[in-house]
Amino acid sequence: MKPLVFAAGMMPLSLLFWRAFNDTLGANPVESLIHETGLWALRLLLLTLAMTPLRRITGWPGWIRLRRMLGLYCFFYAVLHLTVYLWLDQELRLSAIIEDVIKRPYITVGAATFLMLTPLAATSFNRAIRWLGGKRWKQLHRLVYLCGLGAVIHYLWLVKADLAPPLMYLMILLGLLAFRIPPSLLRRLRGYSTGKLETKHERYQT
Amino acid sequence: MNRRRFIAGMTAAGLTGTASAFSFFGLFGDDEPTAVELYPRRPLKASRRAFSVDESPTDEADAIGYTNFYEFGTEKGDAQRYGERFKPEPWRLTIDGECERPGDYTLEDILKPHPLEERIYRLRCVETWSMVIPWVGFPLADLLKRFAPTSRAKYVAFETLYDPEQMPGQRRAVVEWPYREGLRMDEAMHPLTLIAVGMYGETLPVQNGAPLRLVVPWKYGFKSIKSIVRIHFSEKLPVTTWNQLQPDEYGFYANVNPAVDHPRWSQARERPVGGWRRRDTLPFNGYAEEVAHLYHGMDLAKYF
């Protein structure tokens, strides 16, 4: 399963190279590269977040073993996205880049999201987990939820008029985050609603 | 060619082999839309060439395939993906408002008296890409004079066709339909302001605003409204679509200005379509000599 996921993760990049070689990146190749790498970073982040719910639904523990690779691929595409932005889009003009990060909220959020992803990628290997201790490692890696929100807001704020595509990703993200609502809170919510139903039911019986 | 060499320099050749195996899935975005002819284009004879820039035109397929035309959808290739039901003829225009000869005109009535010229203009999109396009058309001023605008005509407003049957993007209210644009009277009467009926020596493709559109080369592209069905002379500042949607991002004037940023991106530089490199954007898109006087004394950061 793992080699398959590894190969699949290389596909978007391979395809971008293929299109670049064949001059089929479209009329605005830099824009295509920025959009594609950014979209794949976001998609892979959502896929990473889907592993825990998938394990819970299917009962197969193997999903979790894929999570690290998907997360690293997310970071990999985020690095490509950032590189294309800095190098091909801004042409490494430092003053323009600094101005962008400070003045444009969507760039600020994008930069912050990348900064939050970095420690997660840096502590993704087994020794880091041992070194941090499982609990602290887990706490740190909850940052990924914020990264998801950051990535979607970054996308939402750059759109000119049509909010439908980023909103679709937002909905998927919120669905995945809903799985993370702590069981205690969920139980309380559920208890409240079923309690209410029962009283109604009793009333009908009497 | 440039971009191939560029990519060749930065890539590992091994990757493309795997890519070729996967490309047939078509999973990873569309390939470049090569220009699709949705409606037969006819060759046009232009009597002369005037006001042309000395730059080589954008690749025609790029100019046709890479367009913002929200009437067909919000993605760049949507006009040619969803434009097959659009009929540029027969076509009618309504001229009304503050003028002495309002009325309904056929396209033939509108075009008949005007000799066509070719003009190679720069086009700068507010999204920071740019093109160089050989338009075929005639000065808007010549057209407007025929309807004898009155002294109360301070502005000219334009509307694009509204017909969701022909333009499926209009089924969603992404912007308020119909698309509207407008010019101050002196801008409309300026000799650079063009009504285009063709490009690259042929009639306009559906994707670029057939059968006739406005071209105002010193303003951001969204001012150059496509597929016009109504021209209205008005005393008051007309409502314009992008200004109505985001007034802090898109002004009525929308003159190309590298010194005034869009709130979400810099306008200082632009990327010519088809290439990898950016270049500096010029004030009034390089037409300052011709048009800067129209805005003498105006604060261009306020009237952006």
XYZ file of C-alpha atoms in Angstrom:
510
model
C 0.000 0.000 0.000
C 2.763 2.399 0.940
C 4.692 2.227 -2.364
C 1.411 2.783 -4.168
C 0.690 5.938 -2.182
C 4.249 7.085 -2.742
C 3.855 6.703 -6.510
C 0.459 8.386 -6.451
C 1.893 11.320 -4.521
C 4.472 11.913 -7.239
C 1.842 11.991 -9.957
C 0.761 15.618 -9.719
C 4.358 16.812 -9.842
C 5.242 14.461 -12.685
C 2.294 15.732 -14.614
C 3.309 19.349 -14.104
C 6.768 18.525 -15.448
C 5.188 16.705 -18.348
C 2.992 19.679 -19.168
C 5.908 22.084 -18.816
C 7.950 20.022 -21.278
C 5.132 19.881 -23.772
C 4.195 23.527 -23.483
C 0.727 22.604 -22.259
C 0.739 24.496 -18.976
C -1.522 27.020 -20.656
C -1.149 30.656 -21.572
C 0.035 31.577 -18.081
C 2.338 28.739 -17.001
C 3.476 30.338 -13.745
C -0.119 30.825 -12.681
C -0.878 27.183 -13.550
C 2.094 25.992 -11.476
C 1.125 28.127 -8.477
C -2.499 27.041 -8.581
C -1.781 23.339 -9.115
C 0.894 23.022 -6.411
C -1.262 24.983 -3.950
C -4.346 22.915 -4.690
C -2.421 19.665 -4.262
C -0.986 20.809 -0.939
C -4.541 21.508 0.236
C -5.939 18.250 -1.150
C -3.171 16.257 0.515
C -3.766 18.048 3.794
C -7.420 17.038 3.631
C -6.452 13.475 2.690
C -4.125 13.369 5.703
C -6.966 14.493 7.911
C -9.215 11.820 6.403
C -7.094 8.902 7.690
C -8.357 8.931 11.289
C -12.044 9.055 10.283
C -11.386 6.296 7.718
C -9.859 4.088 10.385
C -12.813 4.679 12.646
C -15.318 3.944 9.891
C -13.628 0.912 8.317
C -11.886 -0.422 11.414
C -8.723 -1.028 9.344
C -5.672 0.329 11.219
C -3.553 0.543 8.021
C -4.869 4.008 7.214
C -2.817 5.526 10.016
C 0.371 4.111 8.534
C -0.322 6.141 5.361
C -0.949 9.328 7.297
C 2.684 10.338 7.715
C 3.473 9.969 4.030
C 0.406 11.964 3.014
C 1.273 14.678 5.507
C 4.811 14.878 4.179
C 3.509 15.053 0.635
C 1.271 17.940 1.696
C 4.374 19.708 2.991
C 6.282 18.793 -0.163
C 3.660 20.457 -2.375
C 3.505 23.414 0.001
C 7.280 23.829 -0.429
C 6.848 23.684 -4.224
C 3.978 26.176 -4.018
C 6.113 28.564 -1.965
C 9.102 28.072 -4.257
C 7.084 28.862 -7.370
C 5.700 31.951 -5.651
C 9.100 33.227 -4.458
C 11.062 32.300 -7.537
C 8.835 32.336 -10.613
C 6.046 34.648 -9.473
C 7.978 37.229 -7.432
C 11.310 36.543 -9.152
C 13.052 36.674 -5.756
C 12.442 40.399 -5.323
C 12.770 40.606 -1.577
C 11.109 43.982 -1.079
C 8.060 42.946 -3.111
C 7.809 39.692 -1.168
C 8.031 41.397 2.225
C 5.432 43.933 1.128
C 3.178 41.089 -0.017
C 3.448 39.231 3.286
C 2.758 42.351 5.327
C 0.123 44.045 3.210
C -1.930 41.238 1.738
C -3.915 39.199 4.245
C -4.162 36.137 2.017
C -0.377 36.027 1.644
C 0.046 36.594 5.392
C -2.237 33.665 6.134
C -0.495 31.530 3.521
C 2.916 32.293 5.013
C 1.644 31.574 8.537
C 0.167 28.279 7.370
C 3.469 27.276 5.848
C 5.292 28.194 9.067
C 2.868 26.028 11.038
C 3.347 23.094 8.676
C 7.117 23.210 8.992
C 7.496 21.922 12.595
C 5.017 19.160 11.808
C 7.102 17.958 8.874
C 10.284 18.375 10.919
C 8.972 16.131 13.709
C 7.414 13.484 11.532
C 10.027 10.761 12.085
C 9.948 8.172 14.866
C 12.888 9.549 16.833
C 11.155 12.918 17.073
C 8.105 11.260 18.563
C 10.257 9.544 21.191
C 12.227 12.671 21.811
C 9.118 14.839 22.310
C 7.113 12.186 24.084
C 3.888 10.903 22.601
C 1.658 13.353 24.390
C 3.582 16.470 23.522
C 4.045 15.244 19.941
C 0.305 14.777 19.651
C -0.371 18.238 21.034
C 2.053 19.790 18.562
C 0.538 17.920 15.659
C -2.923 19.234 16.435
C -1.587 22.348 14.674
C -2.608 20.584 11.489
C -6.228 21.588 12.140
C -5.179 25.239 12.147
C -3.116 24.611 9.011
C -6.261 23.308 7.301
C -8.210 26.418 8.233
C -5.282 28.628 7.214
C -5.002 26.955 3.818
C -8.710 27.331 3.065
C -8.785 30.980 4.212
C -5.712 31.652 2.037
C -7.691 30.260 -0.909
C -10.944 32.052 -0.037
C -9.272 35.445 0.234
C -7.524 35.310 -3.101
C -10.624 34.519 -5.146
C -12.059 37.408 -7.175
C -15.745 36.580 -7.351
C -16.484 32.859 -7.485
C -16.275 31.494 -3.948
C -17.708 28.083 -4.848
C -14.429 26.126 -5.223
C -12.796 27.249 -1.944
C -16.117 26.803 -0.141
C -16.237 23.216 -1.336
C -12.853 22.594 0.285
C -14.028 24.411 3.424
C -16.997 22.072 3.697
C -14.817 18.991 3.376
C -12.458 20.415 5.995
C -15.275 21.168 8.431
C -16.621 17.652 7.923
C -13.213 16.199 8.767
C -12.798 18.498 11.759
C -16.224 17.472 13.054
C -14.733 14.003 13.585
C -12.297 15.545 16.049
C -14.917 16.931 18.405
C -13.854 15.408 21.748
C -16.010 12.392 22.690
C -16.867 13.960 26.033
C -18.357 16.993 24.322
C -20.080 14.779 21.784
C -21.559 12.617 24.538
C -22.847 15.662 26.322
C -24.435 16.942 23.093
C -25.918 13.563 22.296
C -27.145 13.044 25.832
C -28.867 16.391 25.710
C -30.698 15.685 22.492
C -31.744 12.096 23.271
C -32.869 13.218 26.731
C -35.136 15.706 25.101
C -36.530 13.099 22.737
C -37.251 10.720 25.571
C -39.267 13.239 27.494
C -41.306 13.938 24.414
C -41.811 10.220 23.912
C -42.913 9.769 27.502
C -45.353 12.578 27.150
C -46.942 10.818 24.198
C -47.252 7.609 26.180
C -49.031 9.108 29.139
C 10.707 27.792 -26.927
C 12.065 29.809 -24.057
C 10.024 28.018 -21.541
C 11.136 24.626 -22.763
C 14.735 25.583 -22.385
C 13.969 27.014 -18.985
C 12.254 23.878 -17.784
C 14.894 21.672 -19.316
C 17.419 23.441 -17.173
C 15.645 22.894 -13.905
C 14.213 19.442 -14.217
C 15.204 15.872 -13.719
C 14.525 14.035 -16.924
C 13.504 10.798 -15.259
C 10.292 12.280 -13.965
C 8.753 12.889 -17.339
C 8.815 9.209 -18.166
C 6.488 8.403 -15.302
C 4.406 11.425 -16.111
C 3.740 10.283 -19.641
C 2.346 7.053 -18.288
C -0.097 8.920 -16.111
C -1.043 11.808 -18.336
C -3.868 9.961 -20.024
C -5.835 9.973 -16.782
C -6.484 13.672 -17.402
C -6.830 13.935 -13.665
C -4.525 16.809 -13.051
C -6.109 19.836 -14.595
C -6.903 20.537 -18.182
C -4.286 20.846 -20.797
C -3.927 24.138 -22.517
C -7.124 24.930 -24.342
C -6.083 25.251 -27.930
C -8.313 27.799 -29.585
C -11.635 26.215 -30.471
C -13.654 27.805 -33.262
C -17.185 27.989 -31.864
C -18.575 30.085 -34.658
C -17.083 30.488 -38.136
C -14.798 33.519 -38.310
C -14.554 35.545 -41.482
C -11.478 37.393 -42.726
C -11.721 41.174 -42.370
C -10.134 43.865 -44.499
C -8.596 46.692 -42.538
C -8.002 49.884 -44.498
C -5.031 51.058 -42.464
C -3.060 50.602 -39.326
C -2.972 53.316 -36.673
C -1.787 53.766 -33.060
C 0.027 50.461 -33.020
C 2.664 49.427 -30.505
C 5.872 47.958 -31.772
C 5.618 44.651 -29.938
C 4.958 41.195 -31.264
C 1.374 40.054 -30.709
C 0.470 37.366 -28.205
C 0.067 33.893 -29.665
C -3.433 33.857 -31.136
C -4.434 30.565 -29.478
C -3.448 31.982 -26.083
C -5.398 35.186 -26.726
C -8.482 33.156 -27.607
C -8.150 30.390 -25.019
C -7.155 32.477 -22.007
C -10.017 34.871 -21.397
C -12.080 36.060 -18.468
C -15.652 35.821 -19.688
C -17.816 35.133 -16.634
C -20.944 34.893 -18.810
C -19.658 31.433 -19.699
C -18.016 30.554 -16.387
C -15.399 31.840 -13.994
C -12.486 29.730 -15.256
C -10.232 30.960 -18.034
C -11.159 28.240 -20.564
C -14.895 28.351 -19.842
C -15.808 30.550 -22.810
C -14.669 27.884 -25.222
C -15.879 25.017 -23.068
C -19.419 26.385 -22.783
C -19.703 28.851 -25.647
C -21.036 26.573 -28.381
C -24.628 27.832 -28.080
C -23.683 31.459 -28.464
C -24.940 33.073 -31.679
C -23.209 36.318 -32.670
C -25.648 36.822 -35.535
C -28.213 38.086 -35.999
C -27.349 40.765 -33.462
C -29.143 43.929 -32.377
C -28.084 46.942 -30.389
C -30.178 49.395 -28.442
C -28.967 52.977 -28.309
C -30.792 55.143 -25.784
C -30.532 57.861 -23.170
C -29.308 61.399 -23.722
C -29.077 61.455 -27.504
C -31.113 62.683 -30.445
C -31.232 59.454 -32.421
C -31.969 56.614 -30.044
C -33.276 53.349 -31.420
C -32.891 49.673 -32.130
C -30.268 48.919 -34.724
C -29.123 45.787 -36.479
C -25.411 45.018 -36.369
C -25.225 45.808 -40.080
C -26.703 49.292 -39.474
C -24.139 49.888 -36.782
C -21.114 48.753 -38.768
C -21.907 49.893 -42.315
C -20.459 53.430 -42.399
C -17.208 52.628 -40.609
C -13.975 51.739 -42.405
C -12.040 49.181 -40.395
C -8.550 49.748 -39.030
C -6.054 47.402 -37.475
C -4.565 48.501 -34.180
C -2.028 46.555 -32.186
C -2.757 47.433 -28.561
C -1.401 46.350 -25.228
C -3.964 44.736 -22.956
C -3.359 44.683 -19.214
C -5.631 42.586 -17.003
C -6.268 43.665 -13.423
C -5.054 40.157 -12.477
C -1.542 41.235 -13.627
C -1.205 39.304 -16.881
C -0.935 41.147 -20.167
C -1.220 40.587 -23.902
C -0.566 42.414 -27.172
C -3.505 42.079 -29.534
C -4.032 43.160 -33.146
C -7.625 44.380 -33.030
C -9.735 45.225 -36.048
C -12.301 47.938 -35.500
C -13.078 51.646 -35.599
C -13.072 54.542 -33.132
C -15.981 54.517 -30.700
C -16.205 58.294 -31.162
C -17.222 57.846 -34.820
C -20.043 55.562 -33.769
C -21.279 57.718 -30.888
C -21.390 60.893 -32.991
C -23.969 59.292 -35.287
C -26.528 59.262 -32.472
C -25.960 62.931 -31.649
C -25.466 62.825 -27.877
C -26.985 65.864 -26.161
C -25.120 68.245 -23.873
C -26.466 66.283 -20.908
C -24.618 63.138 -21.981
C -21.737 63.058 -19.493
C -21.145 59.323 -19.541
C -21.631 56.360 -21.845
C -22.805 53.065 -20.364
C -22.539 49.655 -22.029
C -24.269 46.344 -21.421
C -23.404 42.787 -22.444
C -26.084 40.414 -23.686
C -28.060 38.682 -20.948
C -29.258 35.272 -22.131
C -28.500 32.256 -19.917
C -29.542 29.976 -22.806
C -26.622 31.230 -24.868
C -24.352 32.127 -21.946
C -24.702 29.385 -19.329
C -22.431 31.122 -16.808
C -25.267 33.591 -16.263
C -27.329 30.907 -14.520
C -25.252 31.652 -11.448
C -25.316 35.152 -10.003
C -21.529 35.394 -9.574
C -21.885 39.061 -10.516
C -25.100 40.968 -11.131
C -26.156 40.401 -14.746
C -26.046 41.887 -17.268
C -22.383 42.863 -17.190
C -22.131 46.653 -17.251
C -19.343 49.051 -17.995
C -19.043 52.753 -18.601
C -16.793 55.599 -19.643
C -16.724 59.317 -19.113
C -17.684 61.106 -22.332
C -14.163 62.397 -22.998
C -12.753 58.893 -22.501
C -15.338 57.466 -24.875
C -14.529 60.118 -27.493
C -10.772 59.619 -27.235
C -9.262 58.433 -30.537
C -7.640 55.404 -28.837
C -10.993 54.061 -27.675
C -12.045 51.382 -30.085
C -15.046 49.320 -31.032
C -13.515 46.032 -32.113
C -15.257 43.600 -34.454
C -12.215 41.455 -35.110
C -8.730 40.405 -34.101
C -5.804 38.784 -35.899
C -7.387 39.738 -39.224
C -10.670 37.896 -38.677
C -14.005 38.528 -36.986
C -13.989 38.203 -33.200
C -14.165 34.711 -31.727
C -17.025 34.052 -29.293
C -14.398 33.812 -26.536
C -13.292 37.405 -27.071
C -16.652 39.148 -27.254
C -18.212 38.550 -30.673
C -19.713 40.251 -32.538
C -18.528 43.567 -31.121
C -16.769 44.800 -28.012
C -15.101 47.788 -26.498
C -11.312 48.170 -26.287
C -9.845 50.798 -23.981
C -6.113 50.074 -23.985
C -5.072 52.312 -21.068
C -7.566 50.746 -18.645
C -7.633 47.315 -17.001
C -9.179 44.708 -19.249
C -12.487 44.434 -17.414
C -13.426 47.900 -18.724
C -13.323 46.563 -22.299
C -16.811 45.052 -22.223
C -17.644 42.197 -24.594
C -20.665 41.291 -26.759
C -22.388 44.656 -26.380
C -26.188 44.922 -26.815
C -26.850 48.348 -25.352
C -25.187 51.744 -25.365
C -26.758 54.306 -23.082
C -25.883 58.007 -22.821
C -26.341 59.229 -19.282
C -25.930 62.313 -17.176
C -24.974 60.353 -14.069
C -22.045 58.071 -13.349
C -23.189 54.641 -14.545
C -23.147 51.508 -12.394
C -20.316 49.213 -13.457
C -20.167 45.518 -12.612
C -16.830 45.029 -10.820
C -17.119 48.342 -9.024
C -20.537 47.289 -7.807
C -19.208 43.924 -6.603
C -16.060 45.171 -4.802
C -15.932 48.988 -4.721
C -12.697 49.049 -2.718
C -10.933 46.819 -5.266
C -12.251 47.976 -8.649
C -12.838 51.639 -9.335
C -14.906 53.262 -12.069
C -11.812 54.621 -13.814
C -9.610 51.502 -13.542
C -6.727 53.166 -15.352
C -3.654 50.951 -15.467
C -1.439 52.339 -12.733
C 1.654 50.580 -11.357
C 1.690 52.984 -8.400
C -1.772 52.067 -7.109
C -2.009 48.494 -5.911
C -5.061 46.338 -5.957
C -5.757 45.737 -2.247
C -4.819 42.078 -2.671
C -1.902 42.276 -5.072
C 0.684 44.636 -6.442
C 0.086 46.212 -9.850
C 3.718 47.270 -10.286
C 4.611 44.424 -12.633
C 2.879 42.200 -15.155
C 3.461 38.865 -16.840
C 3.012 38.820 -20.624
C 0.881 35.793 -21.465
C 2.807 32.923 -22.989
C 5.966 33.743 -21.061
C 7.605 33.071 -17.724
C 9.034 36.484 -16.891
C 7.438 39.597 -15.512
C 8.080 43.122 -16.696
C 7.296 46.567 -15.320
C 3.793 47.866 -15.866
C 3.675 51.340 -17.395
C 1.417 54.194 -16.246
C -1.745 54.151 -18.342
C -0.394 50.920 -19.810
C 2.103 52.872 -21.904
C -0.480 55.318 -23.282
C 0.260 58.148 -20.829
C 1.300 60.524 -23.576
C -2.081 60.163 -25.251
C -4.419 60.037 -22.252
C -2.791 61.399 -19.064
C -4.242 64.859 -19.753
C -7.767 63.452 -19.341
C -7.066 63.029 -15.635
C -5.134 66.236 -15.033
C -5.525 67.370 -11.434
C -7.265 64.173 -10.326
C -5.925 62.187 -7.397
C -5.375 58.836 -9.130
C -5.071 56.985 -5.815
C -8.581 58.175 -4.942
C -10.104 57.826 -8.401
C -8.513 54.466 -9.107
